Coordinates of C-alpha atoms and ligand atoms in Angstrom, one line a residue:
M1 CA 45.3 96.8 96.0
E2 CA 47.9 96.1 98.7
R3 CA 50.3 98.7 97.5
E4 CA 47.6 101.3 97.3
R5 CA 46.8 100.9 101.0
T6 CA 50.4 101.1 102.0
C7 CA 51.5 104.3 100.3
I8 CA 51.5 106.9 103.0
Y9 CA 53.1 109.9 101.3
S10 CA 52.8 111.1 97.7
V11 CA 55.2 113.9 96.7
V12 CA 53.9 115.6 93.6
V13 CA 56.6 117.4 91.6
P14 CA 55.6 119.3 88.4
V15 CA 58.6 119.6 86.0
F16 CA 59.0 121.7 82.9
N17 CA 62.5 121.7 81.4
E18 CA 64.3 121.0 84.6
E19 CA 67.1 118.8 83.3
E20 CA 69.7 120.9 85.2
V21 CA 68.2 120.4 88.6
I22 CA 66.2 117.2 88.5
E23 CA 68.8 114.7 89.7
Q24 CA 69.7 116.9 92.6
T25 CA 66.0 117.4 93.5
Y26 CA 65.5 113.7 93.4
R27 CA 68.4 113.0 95.8
R28 CA 67.2 115.6 98.3
L29 CA 63.6 114.5 98.2
K30 CA 64.7 110.8 98.6
A31 CA 66.9 111.7 101.5
V32 CA 64.1 113.5 103.3
M33 CA 61.4 111.0 102.5
D34 CA 63.6 108.0 103.6
T35 CA 63.8 109.4 107.1
T36 CA 60.0 109.1 107.5
K37 CA 60.4 105.3 107.4
E38 CA 57.0 105.1 105.7
P39 CA 56.2 104.0 102.2
Y40 CA 56.1 106.9 99.8
E41 CA 56.0 107.8 96.1
L42 CA 57.8 110.6 94.2
L43 CA 55.3 111.5 91.5
F44 CA 56.8 113.6 88.8
V45 CA 54.5 115.3 86.3
N46 CA 56.3 116.1 83.1
D47 CA 54.6 119.2 81.7
G48 CA 55.8 118.9 78.1
S49 CA 59.5 119.3 78.7
R50 CA 61.6 119.6 75.6
D51 CA 64.9 118.8 77.2
A52 CA 66.3 115.6 78.8
T53 CA 64.1 115.8 81.9
V54 CA 62.1 112.7 81.1
E55 CA 65.1 110.6 80.1
K56 CA 66.8 111.5 83.4
L57 CA 63.7 110.6 85.4
L58 CA 63.4 107.3 83.7
R59 CA 67.0 106.5 84.4
I60 CA 66.4 107.3 88.0
R61 CA 63.3 105.1 88.0
Q62 CA 65.4 102.1 86.9
Q63 CA 67.0 102.2 90.3
D64 CA 64.1 103.5 92.4
F65 CA 60.6 102.3 91.8
N66 CA 59.2 104.9 94.3
V67 CA 59.8 107.3 91.4
K68 CA 56.7 107.5 89.1
L69 CA 56.1 109.7 86.2
I70 CA 53.1 111.2 84.4
D71 CA 54.1 112.4 81.0
F72 CA 51.8 115.0 79.4
S73 CA 51.3 115.2 75.7
R74 CA 52.4 118.9 75.7
N75 CA 52.8 121.8 78.1
F76 CA 49.6 122.4 80.0
G77 CA 50.9 124.7 82.7
H78 CA 52.0 124.5 86.3
Q79 CA 48.6 124.5 87.9
V80 CA 47.3 121.8 85.7
A81 CA 50.4 119.6 86.3
I82 CA 49.8 119.9 90.0
S83 CA 46.2 118.9 89.6
A84 CA 47.2 115.8 87.5
G85 CA 49.6 114.8 90.2
M86 CA 46.8 115.0 92.8
D87 CA 44.6 112.9 90.5
Y88 CA 47.1 110.1 90.4
A89 CA 48.5 110.4 93.9
R90 CA 47.8 107.4 96.2
G91 CA 49.2 108.6 99.5
R92 CA 47.3 109.4 102.6
A93 CA 49.0 112.7 102.6
V94 CA 49.9 114.5 99.3
I95 CA 52.8 117.0 99.2
V96 CA 53.2 119.4 96.3
I97 CA 56.6 120.9 95.8
D98 CA 58.4 122.7 93.0
A99 CA 61.2 120.9 91.2
D100 CA 63.8 123.7 91.5
L101 CA 64.6 123.3 95.2
Q102 CA 63.3 126.8 96.0
D103 CA 61.0 125.0 98.4
P104 CA 63.4 123.1 100.8
P105 CA 62.3 119.4 100.9
E106 CA 63.4 119.3 104.5
L107 CA 60.4 121.3 105.4
I108 CA 58.2 118.4 104.4
L109 CA 59.1 116.8 107.7
D110 CA 57.6 119.8 109.6
M111 CA 54.5 119.6 107.5
I112 CA 54.1 115.9 108.3
G113 CA 54.5 116.7 112.0
K114 CA 51.6 119.2 111.8
W115 CA 49.5 116.7 109.7
E116 CA 50.0 114.1 112.4
T117 CA 48.6 116.4 115.0
G118 CA 45.4 116.6 113.0
Y119 CA 45.7 119.4 110.4
D120 CA 44.3 118.6 106.9
V121 CA 46.3 121.3 105.0
V122 CA 49.7 122.5 105.9
Y123 CA 50.9 125.3 103.7
A124 CA 54.4 126.8 103.6
K125 CA 54.5 130.5 104.1
R126 CA 57.4 132.5 102.7
T127 CA 59.0 134.8 105.2
A128 CA 61.7 135.8 102.6
R129 CA 62.5 135.1 99.0
K130 CA 66.1 134.8 98.0
G131 CA 67.6 135.2 94.6
E132 CA 64.5 136.7 93.0
T133 CA 64.4 140.0 91.3
L134 CA 63.0 143.0 93.2
F135 CA 60.3 143.2 90.5
K136 CA 59.1 139.7 91.1
K137 CA 59.0 140.1 94.8
Q138 CA 57.1 143.4 94.6
T139 CA 54.6 142.2 92.0
A140 CA 54.1 139.0 93.9
S141 CA 53.5 140.8 97.2
L142 CA 51.1 143.3 95.5
F143 CA 49.2 140.4 93.9
Y144 CA 48.7 138.4 97.2
R145 CA 47.5 141.5 99.0
T146 CA 45.2 142.7 96.2
L147 CA 43.7 139.2 96.0
R148 CA 43.1 139.1 99.7
R149 CA 41.3 142.4 99.6
M150 CA 39.1 141.3 96.7
T151 CA 38.0 137.9 97.9
D152 CA 35.8 136.7 100.7
I153 CA 37.6 133.5 101.3
E154 CA 40.8 133.6 103.2
I155 CA 43.7 132.9 100.8
P156 CA 46.9 133.2 102.9
V157 CA 49.4 135.8 101.6
D158 CA 52.9 134.8 100.5
T159 CA 52.2 131.2 100.1
G160 CA 52.8 129.3 96.9
D161 CA 51.7 125.8 96.0
F162 CA 54.2 124.1 98.4
R163 CA 51.9 122.4 100.8
L164 CA 50.7 119.1 102.3
L165 CA 47.1 118.0 101.8
D166 CA 45.3 115.3 103.6
R167 CA 43.7 112.5 101.5
K168 CA 40.2 114.0 102.0
V169 CA 41.2 117.4 100.9
C170 CA 42.9 115.9 97.8
D171 CA 39.7 114.0 97.0
E172 CA 37.7 117.2 97.2
L173 CA 40.0 119.0 94.9
K174 CA 39.8 116.2 92.4
G175 CA 36.1 116.8 92.1
I176 CA 36.6 120.5 91.2
Q177 CA 36.6 120.7 87.4
E178 CA 37.6 124.4 86.8
K179 CA 39.8 124.8 83.8
N180 CA 41.6 128.0 84.6
R181 CA 42.8 126.8 88.0
F182 CA 44.3 128.7 90.8
V183 CA 45.1 125.7 93.0
R184 CA 46.1 127.5 96.2
G185 CA 42.8 129.4 96.1
L186 CA 40.9 126.2 95.6
V187 CA 42.7 124.7 98.6
S188 CA 41.6 127.6 100.8
W189 CA 38.1 127.3 99.3
V190 CA 37.6 123.7 100.3
G191 CA 38.2 124.5 103.9
F192 CA 39.1 121.9 106.6
R193 CA 41.7 122.5 109.3
Q194 CA 44.5 124.5 107.8
T195 CA 47.8 125.8 109.2
A196 CA 51.1 127.2 108.1
V197 CA 54.8 126.4 108.5
E198 CA 57.2 129.3 107.8
Y199 CA 60.3 129.2 105.7
E200 CA 62.7 131.2 103.7
R201 CA 62.4 130.6 100.0
D202 CA 65.8 129.7 98.5
E203 CA 67.2 130.5 95.2
R204 CA 66.6 128.2 92.3
A205 CA 69.3 125.5 92.5
A206 CA 69.9 125.6 88.7
G207 CA 68.2 126.6 85.5
A208 CA 65.9 129.6 84.9
T209 CA 62.4 130.4 86.0
K210 CA 59.6 128.9 84.0
Y211 CA 57.3 131.7 85.0
P212 CA 57.9 134.7 82.7
L213 CA 55.9 137.8 83.2
K214 CA 53.2 136.7 80.8
R215 CA 52.5 133.5 82.8
M216 CA 52.6 135.5 86.1
I217 CA 49.9 137.8 84.7
K218 CA 47.8 134.8 83.6
L219 CA 48.1 133.2 87.0
S220 CA 47.1 136.5 88.7
L221 CA 44.1 136.9 86.5
D222 CA 43.1 133.3 87.1
G223 CA 43.4 133.9 90.8
I224 CA 41.3 137.1 90.8
T225 CA 38.7 136.0 88.3
S226 CA 38.1 132.6 90.0
F227 CA 37.6 134.1 93.4
S228 CA 36.2 137.6 92.9
Y229 CA 33.5 139.5 91.0
K230 CA 34.9 142.8 92.2
P231 CA 36.5 143.9 88.9
L232 CA 33.1 143.6 87.3
K233 CA 31.6 146.0 89.7
L234 CA 34.2 148.5 88.7
A235 CA 32.0 149.4 85.7
S236 CA 29.1 150.4 87.9
Y237 CA 31.1 152.2 90.5
G238 CA 33.3 153.9 88.0
G239 CA 30.3 154.8 85.8
M240 CA 28.6 156.3 88.8
A241 CA 31.6 158.4 89.8
L242 CA 32.0 159.7 86.3
S243 CA 28.4 160.6 86.0
I244 CA 28.6 162.6 89.2
V245 CA 31.7 164.4 88.0
G246 CA 30.0 165.0 84.6
F247 CA 26.9 166.5 86.3
V248 CA 28.9 168.8 88.5
Y249 CA 30.9 170.0 85.5
M250 CA 27.6 170.6 83.6
L251 CA 26.4 172.8 86.4
A252 CA 29.6 174.7 86.3
V253 CA 29.3 175.2 82.5
L254 CA 25.7 176.4 82.8
F255 CA 26.7 178.8 85.5
Q256 CA 29.5 180.2 83.4
T257 CA 27.2 180.5 80.4
F258 CA 24.4 182.4 82.1
F259 CA 26.0 184.3 84.9
T260 CA 29.5 185.3 83.7
E261 CA 31.0 186.9 80.7
T262 CA 33.5 184.1 79.9
T263 CA 32.8 181.6 77.2
V264 CA 33.1 177.9 77.7
P265 CA 36.4 176.6 76.2
G266 CA 35.9 174.3 73.2
W267 CA 37.1 171.2 71.6
S268 CA 40.4 170.3 73.4
S269 CA 38.6 169.7 76.7
L270 CA 36.1 167.6 74.7
V271 CA 38.8 165.5 73.3
V272 CA 40.3 164.9 76.7
I273 CA 37.0 163.8 78.1
Q274 CA 36.3 161.6 75.1
L275 CA 39.6 159.8 75.5
L276 CA 39.2 159.3 79.2
F277 CA 35.7 157.9 78.8
G278 CA 36.8 155.7 75.8
G279 CA 39.7 154.3 77.7
F280 CA 37.6 153.6 80.7
V281 CA 34.9 151.8 78.7
L282 CA 37.4 149.7 76.8
M283 CA 39.1 148.8 80.1
I284 CA 35.8 147.6 81.5
L285 CA 35.1 145.7 78.3
G286 CA 38.5 144.0 78.6
M287 CA 37.8 143.1 82.2
M288 CA 34.5 141.5 81.1
G289 CA 36.3 139.7 78.4
E290 CA 38.6 138.0 81.0
Y291 CA 35.5 136.6 82.6
I292 CA 33.7 135.7 79.4
G293 CA 36.7 133.9 78.0
R294 CA 36.9 131.8 81.2
I295 CA 33.2 131.0 81.0
Y296 CA 33.8 129.9 77.4
D297 CA 36.7 127.7 78.6
E298 CA 34.5 126.0 81.2
T299 CA 31.7 125.3 78.7
K300 CA 33.9 123.5 76.2
D301 CA 34.3 120.6 78.5
R302 CA 37.7 119.5 77.2
P303 CA 39.7 117.4 79.5
L304 CA 42.0 119.3 81.8
Y305 CA 45.1 117.6 80.4
I306 CA 46.2 114.8 78.1
V307 CA 48.6 112.1 79.4
K308 CA 50.9 110.6 76.8
E309 CA 52.3 107.9 79.0
T310 CA 52.5 107.0 82.7
Y311 CA 55.3 105.1 84.4
G312 CA 54.8 103.2 87.6
L313 CA 51.1 103.8 87.6
S314 CA 49.3 100.7 86.6
A315 CA 46.1 100.8 84.4
Q316 CA 44.1 99.8 87.4
E317 CA 45.3 102.8 89.3
M318 CA 44.8 105.3 86.5
R319 CA 41.9 107.6 86.5
G320 CA 40.2 108.9 83.5
P321 CA 40.2 112.5 82.6
R322 CA 38.0 114.6 84.8
S323 CA 35.2 115.0 82.3
L324 CA 34.9 111.2 82.1
R325 CA 35.0 110.6 85.7
H326 CA 32.3 113.1 86.5
G327 CA 30.4 113.0 83.3
Ligands
UDP1 N1 56.3 124.4 85.9 C1 55.5 123.5 85.2 N2 54.9 123.9 84.0 C2 55.1 125.2 83.6 C3 55.9 126.1 84.3 C4 56.5 125.6 85.5 O1 55.3 122.3 85.5 O2 54.5 125.5 82.5 C5 57.0 123.9 87.1 C6 58.5 124.1 87.2 O3 59.2 123.0 86.6 C7 58.7 124.2 88.7 C8 57.4 124.8 89.2 O4 56.5 124.6 88.2 O5 58.8 122.9 89.2 C9 57.6 126.3 89.5 O6 58.2 126.9 88.4 P1 59.3 128.0 88.5 O7 60.3 127.6 89.6 O8 59.9 128.3 87.2 O9 58.5 129.3 89.0 P2 59.0 130.4 90.0 O10 59.5 129.8 91.2 O11 60.1 131.2 89.3 O12 57.8 131.3 90.2
MG2 MG1 60.9 128.4 91.2

């Protein structure tokens, strides 16, 4: 189609209950994208919002047909919403950005600049995070560094999902069917020429975070389990270490029994050891459970998401769910 060929930039914006900020986000994105003088689309993915986000977006769309909307049947999560946006995006470059203006839209122009010089992925690296709790900053920092130590692929630290992807990278990502997705890891995994632009992360323009602790933990576990087997090895290393400690202790006990007058103290030390071992074994089992649960998710072959309705994306442009496309 004619329009298909002429769309240069797709801006993918996942939204979940963002009624307070959505209009402001639209205005800033539009202002930035208009300066490129190229055809573009603002592709919002409504991740099951229960507020007026969709109504507001549809009202905006009445005036501006560059605005398009994918409306999910329910909340599927941030990473899935991003993936859906990539599935539907038409642009030669696809930019993923949060809806809350923590990622400054103006930075997109810098990303485009790098893309034009030949980079396939331009990710935005946070040099500072404003308006976030110390707890969030610390845990995020710890997570990025743990992940880097655990994985063999180079996942850049302190980068979120705010990035520009060339069409070919986007196409590769569309072929990856993982259910528990950690998109920024997958982007590193596909390779190509990648570079960074640095920025200071702003405060949320309005509304509250949609990433409570529970979701942060899920995301971290997805990141670690999708890119590292190291936690599984903990069982063998830990088991080995404990056996050695146990053996040394046994020698000490034997020595005490045969060569000294003191008797070996009884049940309280046994209880302590029992609890330690029990805890350790359960922890390892839980860790294995994280992997097994994810294997189960992959085998079920459910589609990654269900779209209730699309706006501005004609039937011809639509893609089926992943399982159909690749099945
Ligand atoms: N988001 C989403 N689905 C969710 C949670 C979040 O689409 O289940 C969107 C949200 O609307 C925002 C982006 O993902 O555009 C990042 O979320 P948020 O700003 O709340 O995360 P934080 O910046 O606090 O980590
Ligand atoms: Mg945010």
